[in-house]
Amino acid sequence: MGSVGKLAYIIYLHKGPRINGLRRDPESYLRNPSGVLFTEVNAKECQDKVRSILQLPKYGINLSNELILQCLTHKSFAHGSKPYNEKLNLLGAQFLKLQTCIHSLKNGSPAESCENGQLSLQFSNLGTKFAKELTSKNTACTFVKLHNLGPFIFWKMRDSIKDGHINGETTIFASVLNAFIGAILSTNGSEKAAKFIQGSLLDKEDLHSLVNIANENVASAKAKISDKENKAFL
């Protein structure tokens, strides 16, 4: 008998929306919304740029490439199969709240005079709209966008047509900033984490700081309320 030729099998890997019964091409869910493939992340093009953007060397902060990538990865990405930032986000969010409370206590408006060489604490600043806005998702998300960190974030967009509140962008981008704080706190200690927050996030002189973003958000909200009230009287 003559030899029987081997059968060739072609495996179809589906790209695009999920269809029951079809095997998906891994590349279709291993790319972030900016088209970056997770398995081909280049440290010079990603982690090193993130270190520079966040000024980590300035504060003597060392984060491994793996940890930075984890901070940039949300649970929604790749079905949660890659190390994601959920716990780091929770840790960082709490530490940021503590530091913003300290910031609010020490930065009165107007500032009270010092007594016996000590600055009077501004307890009335706690719980204000501005204080709450400092740690809001909107403020953190805007910070991430203004610092061009968005293209490095790995997440699954719910609906590209909808705005950030609906497609998940606002929450996910905010989680990335909190995750970096959590990563710094857990690997470099509270002192460096506090200096990073006070220097890079709460610097009044930086137009893109959380302080100035929060001020703009509060002012914008007040303007909208005033506009509605004026229209109501017309």
Coordinates of C-alpha atoms in Angstrom, one line a residue:
M1 CA 0.0 0.0 0.0
G2 CA 1.1 3.5 -0.7
S3 CA 1.7 5.8 2.2
V4 CA -1.2 7.9 3.3
G5 CA -0.5 11.6 3.4
K6 CA -0.9 13.4 6.7
L7 CA -4.0 15.6 7.1
A8 CA -3.3 19.3 7.6
Y9 CA -5.4 21.1 10.1
I10 CA -6.1 24.8 10.0
I11 CA -7.0 26.4 13.3
Y12 CA -9.1 29.5 13.0
L13 CA -8.5 32.1 15.7
H14 CA -11.3 34.6 15.8
K15 CA -10.7 38.3 16.2
G16 CA -13.3 40.9 17.2
P17 CA -16.5 40.5 19.4
R18 CA -16.8 37.1 21.2
I19 CA -18.8 34.5 19.3
N20 CA -19.9 31.3 21.1
G21 CA -18.0 28.2 19.9
L22 CA -15.1 30.1 18.3
R23 CA -11.7 30.2 19.7
R24 CA -10.4 33.8 20.1
D25 CA -7.0 34.9 18.9
P26 CA -5.0 35.8 22.1
E27 CA -3.8 39.0 20.5
S28 CA -7.4 40.2 20.3
Y29 CA -7.6 40.4 24.1
L30 CA -3.9 41.0 24.9
R31 CA -3.9 44.4 23.3
N32 CA -4.9 47.5 25.3
P33 CA -7.2 50.2 23.8
S34 CA -4.1 51.9 22.3
G35 CA -3.1 48.8 20.5
V36 CA -0.1 47.9 22.6
L37 CA 0.4 44.1 22.9
F38 CA 1.0 43.0 26.5
T39 CA 3.4 40.3 25.6
E40 CA 5.6 42.7 23.6
V41 CA 5.9 45.5 26.1
N42 CA 9.3 47.2 25.8
A43 CA 10.8 48.5 29.1
K44 CA 12.3 51.5 27.4
E45 CA 9.1 52.4 25.7
C46 CA 6.8 51.7 28.7
Q47 CA 8.3 51.4 32.2
D48 CA 11.2 53.8 31.7
K49 CA 8.8 56.4 30.3
V50 CA 6.4 55.9 33.2
R51 CA 9.3 56.3 35.7
S52 CA 10.2 59.6 34.0
I53 CA 6.6 60.9 33.8
L54 CA 6.0 60.2 37.5
Q55 CA 9.5 61.5 38.5
L56 CA 10.3 58.4 40.5
P57 CA 14.1 58.8 40.4
K58 CA 13.7 62.3 41.9
Y59 CA 12.5 60.7 45.1
G60 CA 14.8 57.7 45.0
I61 CA 11.9 55.4 44.3
N62 CA 12.7 52.0 42.8
L63 CA 9.9 50.0 41.2
S64 CA 10.7 46.9 39.1
N65 CA 9.5 46.6 35.5
E66 CA 7.1 43.8 36.6
L67 CA 5.6 45.9 39.4
I68 CA 5.1 49.0 37.1
L69 CA 3.4 46.8 34.5
Q70 CA 1.1 45.4 37.3
C71 CA 0.2 49.0 38.3
L72 CA -0.8 49.7 34.7
T73 CA -2.9 46.6 34.4
H74 CA -6.6 46.5 35.4
K75 CA -8.5 43.3 36.3
S76 CA -10.7 43.7 33.3
F77 CA -7.8 43.1 30.9
A78 CA -7.2 39.7 29.4
H79 CA -9.9 38.2 31.7
G80 CA -7.8 38.9 34.7
S81 CA -5.2 36.4 33.7
K82 CA -2.3 38.9 34.1
P83 CA -1.1 40.4 37.4
Y84 CA -3.4 43.3 38.0
N85 CA -3.5 46.3 40.3
E86 CA -6.6 45.8 42.4
K87 CA -5.0 45.5 45.9
L88 CA -2.4 48.1 45.2
N89 CA -5.2 50.4 44.2
L90 CA -7.0 49.9 47.5
L91 CA -3.8 50.4 49.5
G92 CA -2.8 53.5 47.6
A93 CA -6.3 55.1 47.8
Q94 CA -6.2 55.0 51.6
F95 CA -2.7 56.4 51.8
L96 CA -3.6 59.2 49.4
K97 CA -6.6 60.1 51.6
L98 CA -4.4 60.3 54.6
Q99 CA -1.9 62.5 52.8
T100 CA -4.5 64.8 51.4
C101 CA -6.0 65.2 54.8
I102 CA -2.6 66.3 56.1
H103 CA -2.3 68.6 53.2
S104 CA -5.7 70.2 53.9
L105 CA -4.9 70.6 57.6
K106 CA -1.6 72.4 56.9
N107 CA -2.8 74.6 54.0
G108 CA -5.5 76.9 55.2
S109 CA -7.2 79.4 53.0
P110 CA -6.6 82.0 54.2
A111 CA -3.6 80.7 56.2
E112 CA -3.7 81.4 59.9
S113 CA -0.8 82.9 61.7
C114 CA 1.8 80.6 63.4
E115 CA 1.7 80.5 67.1
N116 CA 4.8 79.6 69.0
G117 CA 6.5 78.6 65.8
Q118 CA 3.8 76.0 64.9
L119 CA 1.3 76.3 62.1
S120 CA -2.3 76.2 63.2
L121 CA -4.1 73.3 61.7
Q122 CA -7.1 74.1 59.5
F123 CA -9.7 71.5 60.7
S124 CA -12.4 73.4 58.9
N125 CA -10.8 72.3 55.6
L126 CA -11.6 68.7 56.2
G127 CA -14.7 67.5 54.4
T128 CA -15.0 70.4 52.1
K129 CA -15.8 70.0 48.4
F130 CA -12.2 70.8 47.5
A131 CA -10.9 68.2 50.0
K132 CA -13.2 65.6 48.6
E133 CA -12.3 66.5 45.1
L134 CA -8.6 66.0 45.8
T135 CA -9.1 62.2 46.0
S136 CA -12.0 61.9 43.6
K137 CA -11.8 59.6 40.6
N138 CA -12.4 62.5 38.2
T139 CA -9.3 64.3 39.6
A140 CA -7.1 61.2 39.5
C141 CA -8.3 60.3 36.0
T142 CA -7.5 63.8 34.7
F143 CA -4.1 63.7 36.3
V144 CA -3.3 60.4 34.4
K145 CA -4.6 61.9 31.1
L146 CA -2.6 65.1 31.5
H147 CA 0.5 63.2 32.1
N148 CA -0.1 61.0 29.1
L149 CA -0.2 57.7 31.0
G150 CA -3.3 56.5 29.2
P151 CA -1.5 54.7 26.3
F152 CA 0.4 52.5 28.7
I153 CA -2.7 51.3 30.6
F154 CA -3.9 47.8 30.0
W155 CA -7.7 47.5 30.4
K156 CA -10.9 46.4 28.6
M157 CA -13.1 49.3 27.4
R158 CA -16.8 48.6 27.9
D159 CA -18.0 50.9 25.1
S160 CA -15.7 53.1 23.0
I161 CA -18.6 55.3 22.0
K162 CA -19.7 56.2 25.6
D163 CA -17.9 58.7 27.8
G164 CA -15.3 57.8 30.5
H165 CA -17.9 57.3 33.3
I166 CA -19.7 54.7 31.3
N167 CA -16.9 52.9 29.5
G168 CA -14.9 52.5 32.7
E169 CA -12.1 54.9 31.8
T170 CA -12.5 57.3 34.8
T171 CA -12.5 54.5 37.4
I172 CA -9.7 52.5 35.7
F173 CA -7.4 55.5 35.1
A174 CA -7.9 56.6 38.7
S175 CA -7.0 53.1 39.9
V176 CA -3.7 53.2 38.1
L177 CA -2.6 56.4 40.0
N178 CA -3.7 54.8 43.3
A179 CA -1.9 51.6 42.4
F180 CA 1.4 53.4 41.9
I181 CA 1.0 55.0 45.4
G182 CA 0.3 51.6 46.8
A183 CA 3.3 50.1 45.1
I184 CA 5.6 52.8 46.3
L185 CA 4.3 52.5 49.8
S186 CA 4.6 48.7 50.0
T187 CA 8.1 48.5 48.4
N188 CA 9.8 51.8 49.2
G189 CA 8.1 52.8 52.5
S190 CA 5.8 55.4 53.8
E191 CA 8.4 58.2 53.9
K192 CA 9.1 58.1 50.2
A193 CA 5.5 57.5 49.3
A194 CA 4.5 60.6 51.3
K195 CA 7.3 62.7 49.6
F196 CA 6.1 61.5 46.2
I197 CA 2.5 62.5 46.9
Q198 CA 3.4 65.9 48.4
G199 CA 6.0 66.7 45.7
S200 CA 4.5 65.2 42.5
L201 CA 0.7 65.2 43.2
L202 CA 0.0 68.1 45.6
D203 CA 2.4 70.7 44.3
K204 CA 0.5 74.0 43.9
E205 CA 3.1 75.3 41.4
D206 CA 2.4 72.4 39.1
L207 CA -0.5 73.2 36.8
H208 CA -1.2 69.5 36.4
S209 CA -1.2 68.6 40.1
L210 CA -4.2 67.1 41.9
V211 CA -4.5 70.4 43.8
N212 CA -5.0 72.5 40.6
I213 CA -7.1 69.9 38.9
A214 CA -9.4 69.7 42.0
N215 CA -9.6 73.5 42.1
E216 CA -10.7 73.6 38.5
N217 CA -13.3 70.8 39.0
V218 CA -14.8 72.6 42.0
A219 CA -14.9 75.9 40.1
S220 CA -16.5 74.2 37.1
A221 CA -19.1 72.6 39.3
K222 CA -20.0 75.9 40.9
A223 CA -20.2 77.6 37.5
K224 CA -22.7 75.0 36.3
I225 CA -24.9 75.3 39.4
S226 CA -24.8 79.1 39.0
D227 CA -25.7 78.8 35.3
K228 CA -28.7 76.6 36.1
E229 CA -29.9 78.9 38.8
N230 CA -29.7 81.9 36.4
K231 CA -31.6 80.0 33.7
A232 CA -34.3 79.1 36.2
F233 CA -35.0 82.8 36.9
L234 CA -35.3 83.7 33.2

